[in-house]
GROMACS .gro file of C-alpha atoms in nm:
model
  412
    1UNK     CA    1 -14.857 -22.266  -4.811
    2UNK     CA    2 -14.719 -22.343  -5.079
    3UNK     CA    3 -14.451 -22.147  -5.310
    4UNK     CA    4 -14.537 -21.963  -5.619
    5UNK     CA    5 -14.319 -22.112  -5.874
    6UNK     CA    6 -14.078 -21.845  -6.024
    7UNK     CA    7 -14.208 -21.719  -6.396
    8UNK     CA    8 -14.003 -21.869  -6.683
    9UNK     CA    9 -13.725 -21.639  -6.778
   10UNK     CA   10 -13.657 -21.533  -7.156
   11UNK     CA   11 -13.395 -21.730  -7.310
   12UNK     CA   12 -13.078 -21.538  -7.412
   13UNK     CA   13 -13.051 -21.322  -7.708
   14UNK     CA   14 -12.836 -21.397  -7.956
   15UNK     CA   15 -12.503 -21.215  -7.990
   16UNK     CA   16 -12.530 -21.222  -8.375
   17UNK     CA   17 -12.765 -21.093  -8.624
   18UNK     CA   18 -13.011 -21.431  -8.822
   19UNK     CA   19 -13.043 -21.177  -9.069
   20UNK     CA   20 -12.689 -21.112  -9.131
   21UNK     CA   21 -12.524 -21.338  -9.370
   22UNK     CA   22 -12.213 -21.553  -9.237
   23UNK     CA   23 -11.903 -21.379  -9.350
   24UNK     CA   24 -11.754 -21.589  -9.646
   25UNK     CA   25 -11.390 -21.556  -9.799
   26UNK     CA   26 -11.276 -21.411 -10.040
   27UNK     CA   27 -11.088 -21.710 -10.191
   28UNK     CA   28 -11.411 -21.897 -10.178
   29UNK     CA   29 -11.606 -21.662 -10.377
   30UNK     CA   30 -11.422 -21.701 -10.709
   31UNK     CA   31 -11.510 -21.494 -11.040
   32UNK     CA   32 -11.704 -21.676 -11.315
   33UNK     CA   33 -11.391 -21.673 -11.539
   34UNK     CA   34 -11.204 -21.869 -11.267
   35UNK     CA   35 -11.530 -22.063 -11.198
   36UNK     CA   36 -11.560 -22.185 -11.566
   37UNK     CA   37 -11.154 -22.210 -11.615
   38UNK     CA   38 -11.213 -22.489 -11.348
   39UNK     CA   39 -11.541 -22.630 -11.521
   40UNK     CA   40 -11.304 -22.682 -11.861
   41UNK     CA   41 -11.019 -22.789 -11.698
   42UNK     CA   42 -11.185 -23.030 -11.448
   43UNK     CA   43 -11.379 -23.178 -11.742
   44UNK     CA   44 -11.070 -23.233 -11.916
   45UNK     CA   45 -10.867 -23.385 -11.600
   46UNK     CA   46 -11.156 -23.630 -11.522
   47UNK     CA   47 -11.170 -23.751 -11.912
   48UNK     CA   48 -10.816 -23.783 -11.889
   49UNK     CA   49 -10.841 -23.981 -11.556
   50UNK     CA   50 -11.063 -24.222 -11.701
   51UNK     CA   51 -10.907 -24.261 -12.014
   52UNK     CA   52 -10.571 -24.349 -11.874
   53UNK     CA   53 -10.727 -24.597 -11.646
   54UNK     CA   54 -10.889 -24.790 -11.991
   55UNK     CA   55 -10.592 -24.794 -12.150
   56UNK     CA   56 -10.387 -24.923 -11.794
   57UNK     CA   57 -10.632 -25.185 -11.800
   58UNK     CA   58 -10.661 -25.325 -12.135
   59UNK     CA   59 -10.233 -25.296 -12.146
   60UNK     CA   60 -10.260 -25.531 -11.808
   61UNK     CA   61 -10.535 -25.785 -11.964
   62UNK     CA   62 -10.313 -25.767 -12.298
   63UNK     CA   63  -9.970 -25.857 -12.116
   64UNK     CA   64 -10.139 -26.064 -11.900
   65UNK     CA   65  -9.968 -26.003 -11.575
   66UNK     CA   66  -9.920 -26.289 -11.339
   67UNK     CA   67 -10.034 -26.572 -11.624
   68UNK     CA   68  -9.747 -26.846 -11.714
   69UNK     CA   69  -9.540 -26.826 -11.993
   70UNK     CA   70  -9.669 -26.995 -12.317
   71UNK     CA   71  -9.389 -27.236 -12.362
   72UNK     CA   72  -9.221 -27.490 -12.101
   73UNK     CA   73  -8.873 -27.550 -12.089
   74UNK     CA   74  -8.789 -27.956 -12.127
   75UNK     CA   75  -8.415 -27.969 -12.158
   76UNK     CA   76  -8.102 -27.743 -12.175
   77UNK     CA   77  -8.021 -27.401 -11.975
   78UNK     CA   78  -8.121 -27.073 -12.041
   79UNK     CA   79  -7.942 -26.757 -12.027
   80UNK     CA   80  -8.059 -26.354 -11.995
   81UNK     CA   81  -7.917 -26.042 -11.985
   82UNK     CA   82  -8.211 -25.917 -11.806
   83UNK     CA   83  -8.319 -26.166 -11.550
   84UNK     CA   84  -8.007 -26.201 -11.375
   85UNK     CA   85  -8.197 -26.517 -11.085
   86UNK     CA   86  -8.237 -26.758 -11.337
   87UNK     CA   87  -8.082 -27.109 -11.257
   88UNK     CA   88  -7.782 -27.183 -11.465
   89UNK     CA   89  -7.866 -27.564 -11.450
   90UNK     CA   90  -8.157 -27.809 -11.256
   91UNK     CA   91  -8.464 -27.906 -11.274
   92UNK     CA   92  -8.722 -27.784 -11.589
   93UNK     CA   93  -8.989 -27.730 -11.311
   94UNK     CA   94  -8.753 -27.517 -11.119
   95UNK     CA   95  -8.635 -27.364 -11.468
   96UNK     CA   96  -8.992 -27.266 -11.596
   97UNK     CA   97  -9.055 -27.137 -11.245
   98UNK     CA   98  -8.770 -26.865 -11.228
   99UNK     CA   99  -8.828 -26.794 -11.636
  100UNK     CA  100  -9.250 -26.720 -11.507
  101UNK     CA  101  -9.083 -26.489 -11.258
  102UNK     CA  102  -8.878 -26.308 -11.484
  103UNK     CA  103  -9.142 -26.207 -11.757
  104UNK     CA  104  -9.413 -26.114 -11.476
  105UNK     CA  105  -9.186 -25.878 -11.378
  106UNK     CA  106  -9.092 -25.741 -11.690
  107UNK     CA  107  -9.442 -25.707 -11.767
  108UNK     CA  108  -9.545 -25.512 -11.459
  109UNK     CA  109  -9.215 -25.271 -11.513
  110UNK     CA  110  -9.362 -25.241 -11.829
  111UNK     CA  111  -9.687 -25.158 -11.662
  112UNK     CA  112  -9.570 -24.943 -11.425
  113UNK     CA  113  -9.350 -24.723 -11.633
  114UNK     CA  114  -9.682 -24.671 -11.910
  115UNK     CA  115  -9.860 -24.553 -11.548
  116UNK     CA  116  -9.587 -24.319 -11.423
  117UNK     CA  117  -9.540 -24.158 -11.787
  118UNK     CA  118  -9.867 -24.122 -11.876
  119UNK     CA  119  -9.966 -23.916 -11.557
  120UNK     CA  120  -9.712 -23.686 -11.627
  121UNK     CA  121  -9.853 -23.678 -11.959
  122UNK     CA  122 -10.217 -23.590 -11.822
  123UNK     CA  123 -10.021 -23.361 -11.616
  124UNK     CA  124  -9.868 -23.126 -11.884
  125UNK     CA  125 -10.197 -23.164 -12.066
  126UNK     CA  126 -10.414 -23.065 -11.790
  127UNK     CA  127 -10.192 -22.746 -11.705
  128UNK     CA  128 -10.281 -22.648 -12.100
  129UNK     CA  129 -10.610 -22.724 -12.108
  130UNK     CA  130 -10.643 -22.532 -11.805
  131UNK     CA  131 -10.454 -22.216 -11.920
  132UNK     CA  132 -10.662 -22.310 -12.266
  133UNK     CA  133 -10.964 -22.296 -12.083
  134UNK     CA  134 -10.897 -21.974 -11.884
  135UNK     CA  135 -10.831 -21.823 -12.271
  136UNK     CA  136 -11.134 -21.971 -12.358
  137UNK     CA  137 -11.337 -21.837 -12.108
  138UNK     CA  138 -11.228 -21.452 -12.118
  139UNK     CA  139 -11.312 -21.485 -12.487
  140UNK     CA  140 -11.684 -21.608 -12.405
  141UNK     CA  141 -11.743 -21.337 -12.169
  142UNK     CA  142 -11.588 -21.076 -12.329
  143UNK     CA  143 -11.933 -20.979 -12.454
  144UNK     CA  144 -12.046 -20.952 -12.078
  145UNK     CA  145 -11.709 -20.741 -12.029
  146UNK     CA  146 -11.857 -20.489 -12.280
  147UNK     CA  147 -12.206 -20.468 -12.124
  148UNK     CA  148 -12.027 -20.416 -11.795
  149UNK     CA  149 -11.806 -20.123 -11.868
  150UNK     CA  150 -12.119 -20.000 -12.059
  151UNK     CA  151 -12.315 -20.009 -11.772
  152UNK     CA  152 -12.086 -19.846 -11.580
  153UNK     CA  153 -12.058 -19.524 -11.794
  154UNK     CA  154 -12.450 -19.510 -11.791
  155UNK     CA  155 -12.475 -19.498 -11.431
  156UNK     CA  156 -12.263 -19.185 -11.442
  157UNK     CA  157 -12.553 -19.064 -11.639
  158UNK     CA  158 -12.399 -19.120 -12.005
  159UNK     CA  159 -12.727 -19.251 -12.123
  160UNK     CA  160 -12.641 -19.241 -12.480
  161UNK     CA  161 -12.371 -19.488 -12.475
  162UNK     CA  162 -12.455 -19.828 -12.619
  163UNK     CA  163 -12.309 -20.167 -12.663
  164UNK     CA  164 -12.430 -20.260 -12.971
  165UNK     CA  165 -12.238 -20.616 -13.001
  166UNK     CA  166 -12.170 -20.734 -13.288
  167UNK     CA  167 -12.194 -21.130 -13.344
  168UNK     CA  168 -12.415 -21.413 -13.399
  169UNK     CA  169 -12.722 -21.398 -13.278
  170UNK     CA  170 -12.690 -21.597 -12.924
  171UNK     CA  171 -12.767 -21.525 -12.591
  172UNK     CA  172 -12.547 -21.270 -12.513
  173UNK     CA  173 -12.636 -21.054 -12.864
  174UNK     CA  174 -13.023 -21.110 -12.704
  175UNK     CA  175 -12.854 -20.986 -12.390
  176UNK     CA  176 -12.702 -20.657 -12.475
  177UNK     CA  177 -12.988 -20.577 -12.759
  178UNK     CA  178 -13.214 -20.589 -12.442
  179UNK     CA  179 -12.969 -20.385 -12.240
  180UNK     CA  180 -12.953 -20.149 -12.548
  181UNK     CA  181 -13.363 -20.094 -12.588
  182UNK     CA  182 -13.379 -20.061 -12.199
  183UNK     CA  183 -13.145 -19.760 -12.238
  184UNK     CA  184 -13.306 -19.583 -12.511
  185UNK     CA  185 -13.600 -19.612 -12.305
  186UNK     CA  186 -13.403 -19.465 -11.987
  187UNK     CA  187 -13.256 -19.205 -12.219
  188UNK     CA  188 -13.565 -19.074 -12.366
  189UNK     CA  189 -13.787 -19.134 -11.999
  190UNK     CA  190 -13.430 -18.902 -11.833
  191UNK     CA  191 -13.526 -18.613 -12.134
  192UNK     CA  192 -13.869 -18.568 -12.114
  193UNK     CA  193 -13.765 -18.504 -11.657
  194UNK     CA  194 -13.542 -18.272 -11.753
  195UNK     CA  195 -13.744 -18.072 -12.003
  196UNK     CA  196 -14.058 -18.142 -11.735
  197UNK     CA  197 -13.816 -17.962 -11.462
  198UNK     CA  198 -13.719 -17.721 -11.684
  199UNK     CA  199 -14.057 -17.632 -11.785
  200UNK     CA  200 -14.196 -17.661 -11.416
  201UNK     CA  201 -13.981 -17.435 -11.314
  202UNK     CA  202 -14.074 -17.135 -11.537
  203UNK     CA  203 -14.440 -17.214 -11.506
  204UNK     CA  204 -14.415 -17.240 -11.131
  205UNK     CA  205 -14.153 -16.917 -11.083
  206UNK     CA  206 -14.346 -16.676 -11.291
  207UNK     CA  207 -14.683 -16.631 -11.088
  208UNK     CA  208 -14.529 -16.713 -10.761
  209UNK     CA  209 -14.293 -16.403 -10.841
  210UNK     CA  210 -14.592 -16.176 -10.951
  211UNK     CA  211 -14.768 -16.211 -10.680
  212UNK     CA  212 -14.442 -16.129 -10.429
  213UNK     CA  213 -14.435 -15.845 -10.706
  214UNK     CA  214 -14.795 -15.711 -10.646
  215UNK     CA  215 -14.798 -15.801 -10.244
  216UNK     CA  216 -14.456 -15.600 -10.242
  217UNK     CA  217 -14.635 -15.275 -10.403
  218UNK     CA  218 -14.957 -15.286 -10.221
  219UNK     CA  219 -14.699 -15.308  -9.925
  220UNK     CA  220 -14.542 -15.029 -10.023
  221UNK     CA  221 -14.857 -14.789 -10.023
  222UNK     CA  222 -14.851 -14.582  -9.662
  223UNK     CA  223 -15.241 -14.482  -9.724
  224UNK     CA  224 -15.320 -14.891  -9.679
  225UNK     CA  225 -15.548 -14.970  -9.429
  226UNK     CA  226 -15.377 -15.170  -9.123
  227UNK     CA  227 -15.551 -15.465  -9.145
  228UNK     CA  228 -15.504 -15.506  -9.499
  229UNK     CA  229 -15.127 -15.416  -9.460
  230UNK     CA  230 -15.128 -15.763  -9.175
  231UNK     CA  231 -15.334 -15.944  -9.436
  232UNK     CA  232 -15.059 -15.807  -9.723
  233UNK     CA  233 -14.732 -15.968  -9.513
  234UNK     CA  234 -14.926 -16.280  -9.430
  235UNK     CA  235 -14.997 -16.355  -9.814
  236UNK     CA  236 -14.595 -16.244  -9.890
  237UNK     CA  237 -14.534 -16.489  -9.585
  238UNK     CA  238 -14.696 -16.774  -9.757
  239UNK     CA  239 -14.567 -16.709 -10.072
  240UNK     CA  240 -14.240 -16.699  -9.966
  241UNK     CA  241 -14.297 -17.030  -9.819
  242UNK     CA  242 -14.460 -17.180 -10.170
  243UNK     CA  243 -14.133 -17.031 -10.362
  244UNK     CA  244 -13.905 -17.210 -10.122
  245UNK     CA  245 -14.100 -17.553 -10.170
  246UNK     CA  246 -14.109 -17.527 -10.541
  247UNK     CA  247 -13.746 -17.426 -10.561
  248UNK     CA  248 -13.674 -17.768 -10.310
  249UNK     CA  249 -13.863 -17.947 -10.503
  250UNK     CA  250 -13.699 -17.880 -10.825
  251UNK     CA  251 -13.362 -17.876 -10.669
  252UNK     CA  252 -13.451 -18.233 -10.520
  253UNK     CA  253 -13.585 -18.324 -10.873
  254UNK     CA  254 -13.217 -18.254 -11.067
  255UNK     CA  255 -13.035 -18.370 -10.781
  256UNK     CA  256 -13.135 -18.758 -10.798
  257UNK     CA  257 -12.939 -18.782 -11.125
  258UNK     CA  258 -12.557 -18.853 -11.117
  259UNK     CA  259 -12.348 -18.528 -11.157
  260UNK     CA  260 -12.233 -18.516 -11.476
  261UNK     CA  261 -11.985 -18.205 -11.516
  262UNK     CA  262 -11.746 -18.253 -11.213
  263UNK     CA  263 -11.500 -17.969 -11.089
  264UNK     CA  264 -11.242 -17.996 -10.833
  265UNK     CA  265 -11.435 -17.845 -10.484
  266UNK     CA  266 -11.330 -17.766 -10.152
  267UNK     CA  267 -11.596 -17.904  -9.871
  268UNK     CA  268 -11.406 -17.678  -9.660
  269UNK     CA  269 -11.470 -17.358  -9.896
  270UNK     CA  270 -11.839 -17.451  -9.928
  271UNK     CA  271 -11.919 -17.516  -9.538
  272UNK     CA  272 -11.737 -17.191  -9.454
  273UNK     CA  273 -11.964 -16.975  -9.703
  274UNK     CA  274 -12.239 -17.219  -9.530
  275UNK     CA  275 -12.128 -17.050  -9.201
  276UNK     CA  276 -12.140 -16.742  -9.320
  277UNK     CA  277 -12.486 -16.680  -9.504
  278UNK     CA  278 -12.653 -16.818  -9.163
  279UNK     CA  279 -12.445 -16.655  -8.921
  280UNK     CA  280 -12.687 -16.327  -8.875
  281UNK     CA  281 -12.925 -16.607  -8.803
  282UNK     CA  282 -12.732 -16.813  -8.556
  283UNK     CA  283 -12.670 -16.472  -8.384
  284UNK     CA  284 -13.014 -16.341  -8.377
  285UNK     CA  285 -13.127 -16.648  -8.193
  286UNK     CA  286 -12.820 -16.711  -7.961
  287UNK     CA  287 -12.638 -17.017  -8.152
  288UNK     CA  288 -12.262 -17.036  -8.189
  289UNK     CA  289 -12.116 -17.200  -8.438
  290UNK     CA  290 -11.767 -17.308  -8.385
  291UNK     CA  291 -11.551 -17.574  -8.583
  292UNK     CA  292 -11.194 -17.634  -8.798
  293UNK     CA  293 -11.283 -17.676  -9.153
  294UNK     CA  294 -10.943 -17.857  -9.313
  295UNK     CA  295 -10.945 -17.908  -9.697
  296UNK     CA  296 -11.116 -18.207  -9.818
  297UNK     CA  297 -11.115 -18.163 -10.231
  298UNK     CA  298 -11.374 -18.391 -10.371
  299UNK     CA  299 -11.507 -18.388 -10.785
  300UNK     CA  300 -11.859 -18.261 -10.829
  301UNK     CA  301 -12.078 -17.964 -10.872
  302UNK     CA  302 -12.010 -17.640 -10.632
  303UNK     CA  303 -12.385 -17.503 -10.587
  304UNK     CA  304 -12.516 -17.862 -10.491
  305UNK     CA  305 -12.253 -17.940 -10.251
  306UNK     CA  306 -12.331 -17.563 -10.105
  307UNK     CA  307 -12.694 -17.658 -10.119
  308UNK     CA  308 -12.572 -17.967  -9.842
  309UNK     CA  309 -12.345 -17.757  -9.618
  310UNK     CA  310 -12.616 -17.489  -9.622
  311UNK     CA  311 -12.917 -17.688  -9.549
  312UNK     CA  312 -12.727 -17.931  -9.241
  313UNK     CA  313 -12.604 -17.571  -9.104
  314UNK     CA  314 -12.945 -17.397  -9.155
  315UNK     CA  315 -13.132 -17.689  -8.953
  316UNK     CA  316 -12.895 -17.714  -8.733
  317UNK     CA  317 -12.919 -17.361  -8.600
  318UNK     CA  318 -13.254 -17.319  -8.649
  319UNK     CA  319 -13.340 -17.661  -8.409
  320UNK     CA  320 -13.154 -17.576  -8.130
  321UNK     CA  321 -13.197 -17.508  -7.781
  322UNK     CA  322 -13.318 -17.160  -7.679
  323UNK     CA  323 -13.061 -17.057  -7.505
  324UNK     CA  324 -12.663 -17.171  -7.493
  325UNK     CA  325 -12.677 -17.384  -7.798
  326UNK     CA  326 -12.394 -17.435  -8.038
  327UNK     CA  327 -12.311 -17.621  -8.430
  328UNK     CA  328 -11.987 -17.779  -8.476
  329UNK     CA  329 -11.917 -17.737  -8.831
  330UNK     CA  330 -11.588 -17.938  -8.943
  331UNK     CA  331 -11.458 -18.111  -9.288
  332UNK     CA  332 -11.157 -18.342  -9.291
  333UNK     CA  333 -11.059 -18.617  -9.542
  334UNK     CA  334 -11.061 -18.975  -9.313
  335UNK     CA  335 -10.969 -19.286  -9.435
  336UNK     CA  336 -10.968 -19.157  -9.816
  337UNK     CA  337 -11.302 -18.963  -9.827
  338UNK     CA  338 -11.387 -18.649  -9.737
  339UNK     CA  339 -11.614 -18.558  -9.442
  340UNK     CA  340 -11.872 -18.348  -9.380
  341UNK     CA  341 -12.011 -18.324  -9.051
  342UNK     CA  342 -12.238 -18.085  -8.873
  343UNK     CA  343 -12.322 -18.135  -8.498
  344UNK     CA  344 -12.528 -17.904  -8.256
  345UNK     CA  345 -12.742 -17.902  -7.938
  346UNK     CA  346 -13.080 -17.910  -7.950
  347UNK     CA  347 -13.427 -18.134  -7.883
  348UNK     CA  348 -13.404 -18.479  -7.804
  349UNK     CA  349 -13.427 -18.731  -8.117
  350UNK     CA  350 -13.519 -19.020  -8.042
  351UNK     CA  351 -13.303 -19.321  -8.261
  352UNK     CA  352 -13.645 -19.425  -8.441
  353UNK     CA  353 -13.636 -19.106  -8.556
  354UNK     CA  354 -13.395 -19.087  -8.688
  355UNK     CA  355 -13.473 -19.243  -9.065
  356UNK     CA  356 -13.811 -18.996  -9.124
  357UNK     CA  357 -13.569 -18.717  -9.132
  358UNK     CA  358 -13.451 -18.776  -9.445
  359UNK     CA  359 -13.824 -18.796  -9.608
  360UNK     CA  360 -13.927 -18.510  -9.769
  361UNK     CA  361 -14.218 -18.335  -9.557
  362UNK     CA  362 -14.126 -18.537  -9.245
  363UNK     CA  363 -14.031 -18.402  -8.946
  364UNK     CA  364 -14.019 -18.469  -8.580
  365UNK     CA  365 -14.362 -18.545  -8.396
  366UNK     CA  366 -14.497 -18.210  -8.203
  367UNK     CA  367 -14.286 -18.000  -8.454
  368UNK     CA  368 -14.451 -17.736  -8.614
  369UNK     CA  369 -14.576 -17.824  -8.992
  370UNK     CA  370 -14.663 -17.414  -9.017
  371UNK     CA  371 -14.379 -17.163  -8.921
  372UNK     CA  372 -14.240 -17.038  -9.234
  373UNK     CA  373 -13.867 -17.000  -9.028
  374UNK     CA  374 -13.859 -17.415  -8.985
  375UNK     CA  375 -13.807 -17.437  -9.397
  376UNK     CA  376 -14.062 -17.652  -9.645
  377UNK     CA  377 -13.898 -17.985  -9.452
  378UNK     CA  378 -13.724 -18.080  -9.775
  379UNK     CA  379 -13.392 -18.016  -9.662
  380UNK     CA  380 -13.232 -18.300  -9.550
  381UNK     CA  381 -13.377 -18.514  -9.877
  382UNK     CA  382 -13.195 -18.300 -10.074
  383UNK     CA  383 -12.875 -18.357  -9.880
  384UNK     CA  384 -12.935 -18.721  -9.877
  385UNK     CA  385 -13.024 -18.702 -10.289
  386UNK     CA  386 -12.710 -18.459 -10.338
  387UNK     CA  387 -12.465 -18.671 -10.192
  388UNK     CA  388 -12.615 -18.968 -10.397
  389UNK     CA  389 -12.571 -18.815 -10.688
  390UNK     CA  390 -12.201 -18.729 -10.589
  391UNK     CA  391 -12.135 -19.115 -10.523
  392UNK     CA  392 -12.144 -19.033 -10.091
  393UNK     CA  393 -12.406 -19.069  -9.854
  394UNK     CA  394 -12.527 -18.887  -9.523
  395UNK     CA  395 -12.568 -19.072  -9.172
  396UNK     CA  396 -12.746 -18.895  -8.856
  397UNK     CA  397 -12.717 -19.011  -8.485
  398UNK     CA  398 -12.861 -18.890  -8.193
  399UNK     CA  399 -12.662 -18.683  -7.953
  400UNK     CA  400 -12.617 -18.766  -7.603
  401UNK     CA  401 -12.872 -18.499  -7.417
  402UNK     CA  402 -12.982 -18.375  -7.712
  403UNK     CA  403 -12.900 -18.233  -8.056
  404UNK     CA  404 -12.768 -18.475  -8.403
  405UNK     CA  405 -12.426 -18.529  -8.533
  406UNK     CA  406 -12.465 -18.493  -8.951
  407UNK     CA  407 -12.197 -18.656  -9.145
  408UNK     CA  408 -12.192 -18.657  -9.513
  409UNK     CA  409 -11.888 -18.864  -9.699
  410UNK     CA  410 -11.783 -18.823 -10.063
  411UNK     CA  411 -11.503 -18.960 -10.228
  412UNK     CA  412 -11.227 -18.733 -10.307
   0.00000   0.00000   0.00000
C-alpha cells in the first residue's frame, strides 16, 4: 500500500512587516533647502566642468601640442635659457629635433598649469556659488517658513492668525492666500461648534433638569401609590442616565479642540482626587485601589485632565471582578513625559478588543448596553479626545488573566 504523501507545509512567515517602510537615514533624507543648495550648486559645478574643458581644448588645438615648429634650423647653433638639452653643435636634423622637443614641452607646461589653476578656480567658485545658493534658497522659501510657523500656531487653536504674504503674485502668494481663505473658513466653521455646544447645552440641561425636578417632588409625596413611586425612580433612573450622556457628549464635543488656556497641573493631584470621589464606590463593591502617585506637572486644563483620571478610575472599578479585585493607580514622569496609568483586575479582553473601547457607545460583546451603573459608554472617547487635545495619547493592553493596563502620556 502505498504512502500518503505528507501535506505541503506553509512557508515561513516573515520576520518583518511588507507594510512597514525600510528604515532610511537621516543623512539621506535631506531638507529642501539643502536639497535645492545642491540643485544650484551642482548646476553651477557641472557648467563650470564643461566650460573649463572648452577652453582646455581650444588652448591645446591653439598651441598645437605635439605639431613641429614652423621654422627649420639650416646653419649655426642655438642657445636657451629654458631648454637646457639642446645640442650646442651637429647636425640641423638633430638640431630641429631637440628645438621640437623643447617647445612641446613648453606648450604642455603651459597646458598643464592653465588645467591645475583653473580647477582651483572652479573650486573657490563652486564653494560661493554653493554658500550663494544656500542664501538663495532660504530667501525663496522664506514664504513657506511663514506659512509653516503659521500653521503651527493654528493647530494650537489660534484660528485667527494669518499669513497674509506680501509679494508678487506667484505661487507661493496663491499658496498662502489659499491657506488664508481655508482658515477663515476653519475659523468661522470652529464658532458656529462652539456657539452650537453652547447652545445645546442649555437647551438640552433645562428639561432634562425639570423633569429630575418634578420626578424628585412626586418622589417626595408619602401618600403616592407604590407602584407609581417604582415607576417615579425608574423615570429619575433614566433621566439620570440621559443627563450623563448629554453632559459626555458635550464634554467630548469641547474636548476635540486643542486646549487653549494652559495652567501648570499635577497628574498626581488630579488622579488622587480621582481616587477619592470613587472610593465609596470601590468599597461598596469590594475593589481596592492601591498605587504611588509621584508628581508629573504637565500644561493644560485641570477639569479635563480630572475628567481622564476620573473616567480610567471609574471603569476600572466598576469592571472588575466580583470579588478580590484591585486598580493600580500611579503617575510618574518617564523618559520626559508624564504618565498616567490605571491598571485593575477584571474580565478577560480579548486584544481585538481592544480598539472598540475607545468608540463612543462601544463596549465589550455580552456587556450590558442598559445598567445605568456601567456609565453612557462614552468614557474612554473622552479620555482618548482629552489627551489629544493636550498633545498625549492613551494606549490599553490586555492583562494577563484578566483586567487592562490604561496609560495616558502628556508632555510635561
Amino acid at each position: 500500500m502505498a504512502a500518503t504523501p505528507a501535506p505541503p507545509q506553509a512557508p515561513p512567515k516573515p520576520t518583518w512587516d511588507p507594510r512597514r517602510p525600510a528604515p532610511q537615514l537621516p543623512w539621506l533624507r535631506p531638507t529642501i533647502r539643502i536639497r535645492l543648495t545642491l540643485l544650484y550648486g551642482g548646476m553651477f559645478l557641472i557648467a563650470g566642468i564643461l566650460l573649463l574643458s572648452i577652453i582646455y581644448l581650444i588652448a591645446a588645438q591653439a598651441l598645437n601640442v605635439g605639431s613641429e615648429l614652423p621654422f627649420k634650423i639650416t646653419t649655426g647653433s642655438v642657445t636657451s635659457d629654458i631648454c637646457n638639452n639642446l645640442p650646442s653643435s651637429g647636425t640641423s636634423e638633430v638640431m630641429n629635433k631637440a628645438m621640437d622637443r623643447c617647445v612641446n614641452d613648453q606648450r604642455q607646461h603651459a597646458l598643464d598649469d592653465l588645467l591645475s589653476r583653473s580647477l582651483l578656480a572652479l573650486l573657490g567658485l563652486a564653494i560661493i556659488a554653493f554658500a550663494f545658493g544656500y542664501a538663495m534658497a532660504g530667501r525663496v522659501l522664506s514664504p513657506l517658513g511663514r506659512i509653516l510657523r503659521t500653521a503651527r500656531a493654528v493647530a494650537g487653536s489660534d484660528l485667527s492668525r494669518r499669513i497674509e504674504l506680501d509679494g508678487p503674485d506667484d505661487e507661493l502668494k496663491e499658496l498662502a492666500d489659499t491657506f488664508d481663505d481655508m482658515l477663515e473658513r476653519l475659523e468661522r466653521a470652529f464658532t458656529a461648534q462652539q456657539r452650537f455646544v453652547g447652545n445645546a447645552s442649555h437647551e438640552l440641561r433645562t428639561p432634562l433638569a425639570i423633569n429630575r425636578t418634578l420626578l424628585e417632588v412626586h418622589l417626595s409625596d408619602p401618600g403616592a401609590p407604590v407602584e407609581l413611586q417604582q415607576l417615579g425612580r425608574t423615570l429619575l433612573a433614566t433621566n439620570e442616565r440621559s443627563e450623563q450622556l448629554v453632559e459626555g457628549l458635550l464634554l467630548l464635543a469641547r474636548s476635540d479642540n486643542q486646549i487653549v488656556e494652559r495652567k501648570p497641573v499635577d497628574l498626581a493631584e488630579v488622579a488622587e482626587q480621582a481616587v477619592d470621589q470613587v472610593h465609596g464606590e470601590a468599597e461598596a463593591k469590594g475593589v481596592a485601589i492601591r498605587g504611588e502617585q509621584k508628581s508629573a506637572v504637565v500644561q493644560g486644563n485641570g477639569v479635563l485632565l480630572e475628567r481622564i483620571a476620573l473616567n480610567l478610575v471609574q471603569n476600572a472599578v466598576r469592571y472588575n471582578v466580583p470579588e478580590g479585585g484591585w486598580v493600580e493607580v500611579t503617575t510618574d514622569v518617564q523618559h520626559g513625559q508624564a504618565v498616567l496609568t490605571v491598571a485593575n483586575t477584571g474580565p478577560v479582553v480579548p486584544a481585538y478588543e481592544v480598539d472598540n473601547l475607545f468608540e463612543p457607545f462601544k463596549r465589550l460583546r455580552g456587556a450590558d448596553r442598559t445598567g445605568s451603573d456601567k456609565g453612557v459608554g462614552l468614557g474612554l472617547s473622552i479620555v482618548r479626545s482629552v489627551a489629544r487635545a493636550h498633545g498625549g495619547h492613551i494606549t490599553a493592553q490586555p492583562r494577563e488573566g484578566g483586567g487592562l493596563v490604561m496609560r495616558v502620556t502628556l508632555p510635561v
